[in-house]
mmCIF file with all atom_site columns, C-alpha atoms in Angstrom:
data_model
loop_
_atom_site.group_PDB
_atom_site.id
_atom_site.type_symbol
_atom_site.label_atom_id
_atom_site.label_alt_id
_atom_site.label_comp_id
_atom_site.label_asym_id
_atom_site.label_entity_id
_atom_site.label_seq_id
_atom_site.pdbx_PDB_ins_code
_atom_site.Cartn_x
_atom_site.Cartn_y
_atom_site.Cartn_z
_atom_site.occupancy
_atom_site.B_iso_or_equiv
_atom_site.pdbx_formal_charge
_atom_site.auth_seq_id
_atom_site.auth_comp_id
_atom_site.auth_asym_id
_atom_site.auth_atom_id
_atom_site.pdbx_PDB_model_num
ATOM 1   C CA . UNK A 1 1   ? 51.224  39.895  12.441  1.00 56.00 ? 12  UNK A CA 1
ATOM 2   C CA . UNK A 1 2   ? 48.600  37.503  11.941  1.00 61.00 ? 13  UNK A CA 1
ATOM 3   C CA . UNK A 1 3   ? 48.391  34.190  14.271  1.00 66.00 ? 14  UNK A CA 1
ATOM 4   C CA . UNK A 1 4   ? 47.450  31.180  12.295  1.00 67.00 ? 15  UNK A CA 1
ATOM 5   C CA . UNK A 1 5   ? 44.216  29.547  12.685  1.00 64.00 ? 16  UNK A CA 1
ATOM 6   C CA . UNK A 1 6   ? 43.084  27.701  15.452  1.00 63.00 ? 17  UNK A CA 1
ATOM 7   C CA . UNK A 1 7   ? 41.686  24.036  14.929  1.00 62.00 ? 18  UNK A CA 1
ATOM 8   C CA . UNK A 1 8   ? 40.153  21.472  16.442  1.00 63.00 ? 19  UNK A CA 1
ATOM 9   C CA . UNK A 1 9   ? 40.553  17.478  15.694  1.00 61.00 ? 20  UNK A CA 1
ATOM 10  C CA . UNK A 1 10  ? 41.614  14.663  17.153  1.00 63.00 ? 21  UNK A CA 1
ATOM 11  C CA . UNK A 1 11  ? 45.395  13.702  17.002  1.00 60.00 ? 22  UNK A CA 1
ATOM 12  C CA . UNK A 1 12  ? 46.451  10.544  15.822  1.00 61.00 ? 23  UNK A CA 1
ATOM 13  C CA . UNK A 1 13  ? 47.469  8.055   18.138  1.00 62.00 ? 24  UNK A CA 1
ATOM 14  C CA . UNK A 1 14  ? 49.706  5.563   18.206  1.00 60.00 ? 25  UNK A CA 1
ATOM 15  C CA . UNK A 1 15  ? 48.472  2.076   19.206  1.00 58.00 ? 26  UNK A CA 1
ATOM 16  C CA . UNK A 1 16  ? 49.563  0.702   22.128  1.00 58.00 ? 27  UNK A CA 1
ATOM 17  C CA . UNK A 1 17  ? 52.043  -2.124  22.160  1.00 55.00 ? 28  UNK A CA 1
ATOM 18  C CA . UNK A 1 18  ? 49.636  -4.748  23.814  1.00 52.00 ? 29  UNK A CA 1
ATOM 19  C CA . UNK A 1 19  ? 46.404  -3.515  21.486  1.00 55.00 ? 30  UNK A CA 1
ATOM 20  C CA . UNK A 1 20  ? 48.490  -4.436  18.087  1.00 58.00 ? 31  UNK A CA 1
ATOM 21  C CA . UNK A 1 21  ? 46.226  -6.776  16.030  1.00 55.00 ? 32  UNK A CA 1
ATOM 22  C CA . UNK A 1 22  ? 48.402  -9.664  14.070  1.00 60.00 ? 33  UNK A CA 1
ATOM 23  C CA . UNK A 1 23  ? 48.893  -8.713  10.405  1.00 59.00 ? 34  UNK A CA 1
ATOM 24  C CA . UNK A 1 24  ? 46.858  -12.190 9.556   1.00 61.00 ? 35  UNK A CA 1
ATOM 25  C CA . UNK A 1 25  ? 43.835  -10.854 11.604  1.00 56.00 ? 36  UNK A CA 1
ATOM 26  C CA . UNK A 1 26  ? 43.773  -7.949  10.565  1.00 55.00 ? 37  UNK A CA 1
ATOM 27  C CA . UNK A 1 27  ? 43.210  -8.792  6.878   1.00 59.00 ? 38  UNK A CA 1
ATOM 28  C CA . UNK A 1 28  ? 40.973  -11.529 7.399   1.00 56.00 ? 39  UNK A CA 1
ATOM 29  C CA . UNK A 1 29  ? 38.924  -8.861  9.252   1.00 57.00 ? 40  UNK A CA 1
ATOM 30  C CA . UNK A 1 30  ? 38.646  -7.151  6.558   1.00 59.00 ? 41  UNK A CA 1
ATOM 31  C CA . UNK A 1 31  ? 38.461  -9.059  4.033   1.00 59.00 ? 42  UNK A CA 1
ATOM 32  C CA . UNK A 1 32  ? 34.974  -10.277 5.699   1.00 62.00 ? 43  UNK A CA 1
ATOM 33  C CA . UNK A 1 33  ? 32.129  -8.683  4.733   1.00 65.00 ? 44  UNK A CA 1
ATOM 34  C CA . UNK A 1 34  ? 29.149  -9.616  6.085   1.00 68.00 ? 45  UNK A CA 1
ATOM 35  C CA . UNK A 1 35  ? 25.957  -8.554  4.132   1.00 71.00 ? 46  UNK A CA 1
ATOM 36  C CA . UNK A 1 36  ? 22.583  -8.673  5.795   1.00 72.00 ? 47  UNK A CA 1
ATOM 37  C CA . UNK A 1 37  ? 20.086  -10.443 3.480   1.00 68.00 ? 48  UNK A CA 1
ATOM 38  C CA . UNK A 1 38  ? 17.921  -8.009  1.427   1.00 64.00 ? 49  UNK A CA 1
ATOM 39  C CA . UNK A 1 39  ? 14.066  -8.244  2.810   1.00 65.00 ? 50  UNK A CA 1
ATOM 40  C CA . UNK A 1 40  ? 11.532  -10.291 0.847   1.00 71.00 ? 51  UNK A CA 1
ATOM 41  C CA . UNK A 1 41  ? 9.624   -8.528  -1.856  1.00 67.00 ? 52  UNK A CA 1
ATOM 42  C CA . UNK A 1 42  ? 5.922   -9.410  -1.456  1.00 82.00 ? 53  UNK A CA 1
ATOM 43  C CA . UNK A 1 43  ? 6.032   -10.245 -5.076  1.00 86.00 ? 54  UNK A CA 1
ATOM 44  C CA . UNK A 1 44  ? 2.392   -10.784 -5.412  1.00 88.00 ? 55  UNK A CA 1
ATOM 45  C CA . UNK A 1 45  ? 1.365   -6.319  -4.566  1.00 87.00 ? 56  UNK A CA 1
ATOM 46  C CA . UNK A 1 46  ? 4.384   -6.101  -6.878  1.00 88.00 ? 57  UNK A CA 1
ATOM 47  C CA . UNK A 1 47  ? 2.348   -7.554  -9.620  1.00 90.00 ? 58  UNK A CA 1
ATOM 48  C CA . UNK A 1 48  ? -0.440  -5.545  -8.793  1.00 90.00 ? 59  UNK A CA 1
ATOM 49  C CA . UNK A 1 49  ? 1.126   -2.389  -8.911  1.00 88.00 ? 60  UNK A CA 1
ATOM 50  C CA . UNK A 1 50  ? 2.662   -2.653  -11.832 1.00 89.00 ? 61  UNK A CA 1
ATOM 51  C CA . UNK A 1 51  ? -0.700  -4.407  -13.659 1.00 89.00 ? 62  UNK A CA 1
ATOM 52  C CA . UNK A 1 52  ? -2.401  -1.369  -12.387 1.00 86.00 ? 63  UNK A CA 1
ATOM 53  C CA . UNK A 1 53  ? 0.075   1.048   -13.486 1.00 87.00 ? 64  UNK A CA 1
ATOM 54  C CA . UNK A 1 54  ? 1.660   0.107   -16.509 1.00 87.00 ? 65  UNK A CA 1
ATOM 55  C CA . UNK A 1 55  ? -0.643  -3.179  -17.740 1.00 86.00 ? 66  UNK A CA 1
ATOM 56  C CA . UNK A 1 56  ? 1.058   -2.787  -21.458 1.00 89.00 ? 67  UNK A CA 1
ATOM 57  C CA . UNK A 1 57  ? 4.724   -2.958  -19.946 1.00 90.00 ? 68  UNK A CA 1
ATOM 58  C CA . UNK A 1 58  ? 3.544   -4.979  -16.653 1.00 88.00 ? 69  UNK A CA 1
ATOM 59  C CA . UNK A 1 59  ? 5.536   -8.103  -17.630 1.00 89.00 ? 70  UNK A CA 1
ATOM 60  C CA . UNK A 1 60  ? 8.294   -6.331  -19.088 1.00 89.00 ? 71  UNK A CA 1
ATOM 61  C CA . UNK A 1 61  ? 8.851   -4.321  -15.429 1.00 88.00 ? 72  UNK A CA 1
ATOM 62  C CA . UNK A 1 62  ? 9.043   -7.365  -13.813 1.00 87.00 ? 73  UNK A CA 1
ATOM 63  C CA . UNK A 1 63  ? 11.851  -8.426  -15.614 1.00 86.00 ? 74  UNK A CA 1
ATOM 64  C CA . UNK A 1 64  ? 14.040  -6.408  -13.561 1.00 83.00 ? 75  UNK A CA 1
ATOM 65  C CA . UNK A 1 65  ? 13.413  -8.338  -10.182 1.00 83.00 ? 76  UNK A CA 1
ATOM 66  C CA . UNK A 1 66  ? 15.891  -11.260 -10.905 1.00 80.00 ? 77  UNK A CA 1
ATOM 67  C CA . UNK A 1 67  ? 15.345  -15.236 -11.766 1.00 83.00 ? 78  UNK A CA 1
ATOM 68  C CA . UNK A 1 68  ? 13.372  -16.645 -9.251  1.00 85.00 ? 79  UNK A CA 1
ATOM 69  C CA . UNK A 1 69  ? 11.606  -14.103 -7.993  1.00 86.00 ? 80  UNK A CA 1
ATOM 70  C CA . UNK A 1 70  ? 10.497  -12.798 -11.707 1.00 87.00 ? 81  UNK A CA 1
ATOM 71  C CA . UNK A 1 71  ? 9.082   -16.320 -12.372 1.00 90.00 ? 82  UNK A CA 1
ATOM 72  C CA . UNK A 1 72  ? 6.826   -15.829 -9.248  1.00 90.00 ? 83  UNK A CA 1
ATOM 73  C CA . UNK A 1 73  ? 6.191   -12.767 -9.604  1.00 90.00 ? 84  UNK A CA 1
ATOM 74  C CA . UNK A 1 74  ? 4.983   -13.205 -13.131 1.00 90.00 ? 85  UNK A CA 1
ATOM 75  C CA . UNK A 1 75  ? 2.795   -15.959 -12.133 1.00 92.00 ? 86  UNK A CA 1
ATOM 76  C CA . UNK A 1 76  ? 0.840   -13.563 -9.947  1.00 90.00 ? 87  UNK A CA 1
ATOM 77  C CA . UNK A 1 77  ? 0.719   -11.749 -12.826 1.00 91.00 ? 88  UNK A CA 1
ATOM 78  C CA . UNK A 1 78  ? -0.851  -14.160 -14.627 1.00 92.00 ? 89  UNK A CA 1
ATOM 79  C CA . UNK A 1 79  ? -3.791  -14.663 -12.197 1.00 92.00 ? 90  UNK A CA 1
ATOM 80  C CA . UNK A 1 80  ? -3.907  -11.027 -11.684 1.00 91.00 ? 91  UNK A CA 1
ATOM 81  C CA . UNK A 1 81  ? -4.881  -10.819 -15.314 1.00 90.00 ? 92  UNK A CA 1
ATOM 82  C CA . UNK A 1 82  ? -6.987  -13.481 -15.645 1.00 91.00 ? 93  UNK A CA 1
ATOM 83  C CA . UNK A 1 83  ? -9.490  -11.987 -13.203 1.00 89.00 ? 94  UNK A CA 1
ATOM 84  C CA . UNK A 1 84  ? -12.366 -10.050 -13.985 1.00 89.00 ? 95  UNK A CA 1
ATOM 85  C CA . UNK A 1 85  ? -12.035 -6.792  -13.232 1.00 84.00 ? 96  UNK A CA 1
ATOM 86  C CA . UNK A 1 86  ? -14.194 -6.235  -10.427 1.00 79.00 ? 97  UNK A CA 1
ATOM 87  C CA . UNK A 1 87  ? -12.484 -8.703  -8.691  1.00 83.00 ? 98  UNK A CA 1
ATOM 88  C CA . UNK A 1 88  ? -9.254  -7.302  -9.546  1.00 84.00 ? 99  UNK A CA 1
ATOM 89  C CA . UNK A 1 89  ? -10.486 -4.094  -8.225  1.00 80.00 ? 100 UNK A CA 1
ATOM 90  C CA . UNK A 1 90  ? -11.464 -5.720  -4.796  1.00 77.00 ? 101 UNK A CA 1
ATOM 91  C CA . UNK A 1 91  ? -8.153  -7.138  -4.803  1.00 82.00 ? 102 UNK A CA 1
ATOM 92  C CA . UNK A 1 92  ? -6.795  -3.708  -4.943  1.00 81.00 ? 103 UNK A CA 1
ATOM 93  C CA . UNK A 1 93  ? -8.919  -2.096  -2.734  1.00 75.00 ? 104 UNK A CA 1
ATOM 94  C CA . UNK A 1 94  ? -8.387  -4.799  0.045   1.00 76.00 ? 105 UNK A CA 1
ATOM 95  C CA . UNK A 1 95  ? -4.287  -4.572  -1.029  1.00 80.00 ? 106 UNK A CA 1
ATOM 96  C CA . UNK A 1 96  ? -4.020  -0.782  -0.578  1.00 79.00 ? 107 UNK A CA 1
ATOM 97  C CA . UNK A 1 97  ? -7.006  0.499   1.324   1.00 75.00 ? 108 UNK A CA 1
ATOM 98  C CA . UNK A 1 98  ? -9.374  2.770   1.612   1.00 75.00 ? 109 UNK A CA 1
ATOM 99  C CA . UNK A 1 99  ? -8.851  6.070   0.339   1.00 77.00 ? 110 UNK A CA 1
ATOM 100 C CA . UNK A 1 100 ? -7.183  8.927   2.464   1.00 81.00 ? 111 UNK A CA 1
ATOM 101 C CA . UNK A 1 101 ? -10.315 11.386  0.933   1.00 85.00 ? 112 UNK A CA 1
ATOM 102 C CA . UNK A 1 102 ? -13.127 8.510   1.609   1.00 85.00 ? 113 UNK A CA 1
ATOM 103 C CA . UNK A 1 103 ? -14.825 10.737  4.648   1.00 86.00 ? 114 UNK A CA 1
ATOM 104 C CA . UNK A 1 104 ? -15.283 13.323  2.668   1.00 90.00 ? 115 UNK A CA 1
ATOM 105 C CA . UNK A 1 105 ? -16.447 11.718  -0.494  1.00 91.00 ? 116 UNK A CA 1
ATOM 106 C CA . UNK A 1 106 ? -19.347 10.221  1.660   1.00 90.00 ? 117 UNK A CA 1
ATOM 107 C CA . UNK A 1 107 ? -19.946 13.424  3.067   1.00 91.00 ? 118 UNK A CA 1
ATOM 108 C CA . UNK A 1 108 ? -20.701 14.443  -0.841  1.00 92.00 ? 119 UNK A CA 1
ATOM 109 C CA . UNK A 1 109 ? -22.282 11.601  -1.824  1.00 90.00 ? 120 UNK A CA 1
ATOM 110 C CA . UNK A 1 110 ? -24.746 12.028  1.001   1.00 89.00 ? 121 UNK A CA 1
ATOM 111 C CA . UNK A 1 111 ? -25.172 15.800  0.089   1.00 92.00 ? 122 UNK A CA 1
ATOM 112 C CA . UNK A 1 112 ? -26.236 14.549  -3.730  1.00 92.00 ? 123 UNK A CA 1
ATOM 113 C CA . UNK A 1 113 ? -28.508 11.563  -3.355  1.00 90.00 ? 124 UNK A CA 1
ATOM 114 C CA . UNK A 1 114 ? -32.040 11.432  -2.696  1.00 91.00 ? 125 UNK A CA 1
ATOM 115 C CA . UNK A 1 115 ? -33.718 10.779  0.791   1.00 89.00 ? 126 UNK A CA 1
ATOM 116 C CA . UNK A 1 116 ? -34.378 7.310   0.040   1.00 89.00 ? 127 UNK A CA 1
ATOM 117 C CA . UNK A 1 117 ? -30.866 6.208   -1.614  1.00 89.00 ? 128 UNK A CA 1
ATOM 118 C CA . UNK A 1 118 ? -29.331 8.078   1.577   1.00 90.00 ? 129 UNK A CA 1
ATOM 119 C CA . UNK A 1 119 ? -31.350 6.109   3.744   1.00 89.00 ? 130 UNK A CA 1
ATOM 120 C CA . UNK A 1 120 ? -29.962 2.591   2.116   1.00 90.00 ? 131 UNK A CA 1
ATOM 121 C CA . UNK A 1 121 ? -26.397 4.214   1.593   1.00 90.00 ? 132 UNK A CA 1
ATOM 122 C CA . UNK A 1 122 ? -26.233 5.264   5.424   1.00 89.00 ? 133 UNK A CA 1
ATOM 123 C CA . UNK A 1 123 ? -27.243 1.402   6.039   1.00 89.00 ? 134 UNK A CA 1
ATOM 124 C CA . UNK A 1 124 ? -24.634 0.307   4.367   1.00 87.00 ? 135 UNK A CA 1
ATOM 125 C CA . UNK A 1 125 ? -21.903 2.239   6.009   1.00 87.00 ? 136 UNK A CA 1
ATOM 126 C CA . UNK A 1 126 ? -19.582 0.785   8.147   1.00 82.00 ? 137 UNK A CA 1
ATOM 127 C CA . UNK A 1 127 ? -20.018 2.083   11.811  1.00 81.00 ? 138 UNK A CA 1
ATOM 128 C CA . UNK A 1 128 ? -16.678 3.974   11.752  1.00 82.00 ? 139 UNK A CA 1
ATOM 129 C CA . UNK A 1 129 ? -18.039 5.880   8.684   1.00 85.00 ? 140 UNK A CA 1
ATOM 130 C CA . UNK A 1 130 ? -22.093 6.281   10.490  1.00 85.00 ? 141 UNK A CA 1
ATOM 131 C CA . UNK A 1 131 ? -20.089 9.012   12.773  1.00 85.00 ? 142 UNK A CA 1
ATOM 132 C CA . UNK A 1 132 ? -19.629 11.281  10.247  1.00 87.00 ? 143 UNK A CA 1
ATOM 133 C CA . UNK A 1 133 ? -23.598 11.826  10.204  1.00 86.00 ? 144 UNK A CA 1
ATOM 134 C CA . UNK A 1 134 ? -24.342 12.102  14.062  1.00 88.00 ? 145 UNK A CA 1
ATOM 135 C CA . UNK A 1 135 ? -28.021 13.303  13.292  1.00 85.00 ? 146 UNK A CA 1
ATOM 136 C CA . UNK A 1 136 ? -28.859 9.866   10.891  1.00 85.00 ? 147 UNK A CA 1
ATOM 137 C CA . UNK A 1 137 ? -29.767 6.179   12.372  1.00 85.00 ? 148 UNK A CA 1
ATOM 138 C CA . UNK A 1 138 ? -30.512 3.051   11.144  1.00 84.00 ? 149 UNK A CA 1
ATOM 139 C CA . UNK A 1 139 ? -33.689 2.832   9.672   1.00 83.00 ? 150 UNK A CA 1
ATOM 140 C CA . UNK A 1 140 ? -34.906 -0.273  8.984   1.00 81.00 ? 151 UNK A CA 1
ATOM 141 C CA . UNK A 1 141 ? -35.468 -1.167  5.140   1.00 81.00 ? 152 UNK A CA 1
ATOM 142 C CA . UNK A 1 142 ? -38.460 0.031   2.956   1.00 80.00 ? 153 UNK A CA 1
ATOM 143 C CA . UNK A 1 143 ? -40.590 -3.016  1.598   1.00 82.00 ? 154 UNK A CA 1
ATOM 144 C CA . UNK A 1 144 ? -42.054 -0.660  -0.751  1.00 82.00 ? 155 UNK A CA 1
ATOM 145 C CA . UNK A 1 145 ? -38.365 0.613   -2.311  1.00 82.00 ? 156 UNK A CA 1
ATOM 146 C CA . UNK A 1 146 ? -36.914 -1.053  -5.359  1.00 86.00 ? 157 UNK A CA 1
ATOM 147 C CA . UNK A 1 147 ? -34.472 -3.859  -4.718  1.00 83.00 ? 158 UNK A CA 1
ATOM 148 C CA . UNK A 1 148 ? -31.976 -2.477  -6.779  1.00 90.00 ? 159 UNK A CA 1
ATOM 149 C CA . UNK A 1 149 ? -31.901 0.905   -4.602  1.00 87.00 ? 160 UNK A CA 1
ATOM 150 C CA . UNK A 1 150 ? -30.116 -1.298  -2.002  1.00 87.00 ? 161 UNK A CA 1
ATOM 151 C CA . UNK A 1 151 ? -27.445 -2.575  -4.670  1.00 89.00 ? 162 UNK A CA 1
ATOM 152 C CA . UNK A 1 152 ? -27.052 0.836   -5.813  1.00 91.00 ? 163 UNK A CA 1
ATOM 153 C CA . UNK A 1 153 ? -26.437 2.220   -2.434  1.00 89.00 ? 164 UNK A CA 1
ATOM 154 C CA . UNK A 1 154 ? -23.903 -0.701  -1.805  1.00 89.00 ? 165 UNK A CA 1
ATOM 155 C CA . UNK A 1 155 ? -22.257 -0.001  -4.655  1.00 89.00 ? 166 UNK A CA 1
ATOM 156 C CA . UNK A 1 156 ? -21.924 4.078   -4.240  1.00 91.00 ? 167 UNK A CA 1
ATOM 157 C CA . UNK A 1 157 ? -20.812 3.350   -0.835  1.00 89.00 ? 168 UNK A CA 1
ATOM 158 C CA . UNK A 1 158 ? -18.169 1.293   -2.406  1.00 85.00 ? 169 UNK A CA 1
ATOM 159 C CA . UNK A 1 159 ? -17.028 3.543   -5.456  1.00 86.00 ? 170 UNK A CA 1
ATOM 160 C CA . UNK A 1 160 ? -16.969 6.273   -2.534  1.00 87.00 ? 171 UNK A CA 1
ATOM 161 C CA . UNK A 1 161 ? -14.187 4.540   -0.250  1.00 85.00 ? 172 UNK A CA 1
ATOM 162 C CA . UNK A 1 162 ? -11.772 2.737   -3.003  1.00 77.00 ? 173 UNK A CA 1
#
């Protein structure tokens, strides 16, 4: 003959006598619901992200975000867009970062250019990218070079990490 099953639970309890809870307290207790506020969208990298990844549909998206914060949020919009576009790309770069891969991109860009642009793109480094080429220094700059081969360098060095 087979025993029934064994289980584990609690058992239900009555409450004691002096823990009852009034019938009135009881439903005002739950009848209050206490929300916490929802955190504050920063409403102008909301623009952003959507102008850089749906520009067509940008204002449409932001639609969604209710009254008061759409009408901000689409007023960011508005100055987002009326950049140029390489400030809008600073603006993104100094939003979101550096890239994760931006070590490693130097590293290539280094491998690529010419002694003298790696001379000017190794000046124009930050010190927390220099490490990444122990054997380089700081040269001081080339009167003879082109002035542009300084821009250019600035420039790579820029395209490399954003």
């Amino acid at each position: 003959m087979m025993q029934p099953a064994t289980r584990v639970g609690r058992a239900l309890r009555s409450p004691k006598k002096d823990a009852r809870v009034p019938a009135r307290a009881l439903q005002a207790e739950q009848a209050t619901v206490i929300r916490p506020r929802p955190p504050e969208l920063p409403l102008d990298r909301c623009a952003l992200v959507t102008w850089i990844l749906a520009r067509e549909r940008a204002e449409e998206l932001l639609e969604g975000l209710g009254t008061a914060a759409m009408k901000r949020a689409k007023a960011h919009l508005r100055h987002i867009v009326m950049l140029p576009s390489p400030r809008r790309q600073a603006k993104v770069a100094t939003e979101f970062g550096e890239r994760t891969d931006a070590g490693a991109r130097l590293k290539d860009l280094m491998a690529e250019a010419p002694e003298e642009l790696r001379k000017e793109i190794f000046r124009h480094l930050p010190p927390y990218h220099r490490s990444l080429f122990p054997g380089r220094k700081v040269e001081p700059c080339d009167p003879l070079a082109p002035p542009l081969l300084a821009v250019l360098a600035a420039r790579l060095v820029r395209e490399a990490t954003r």
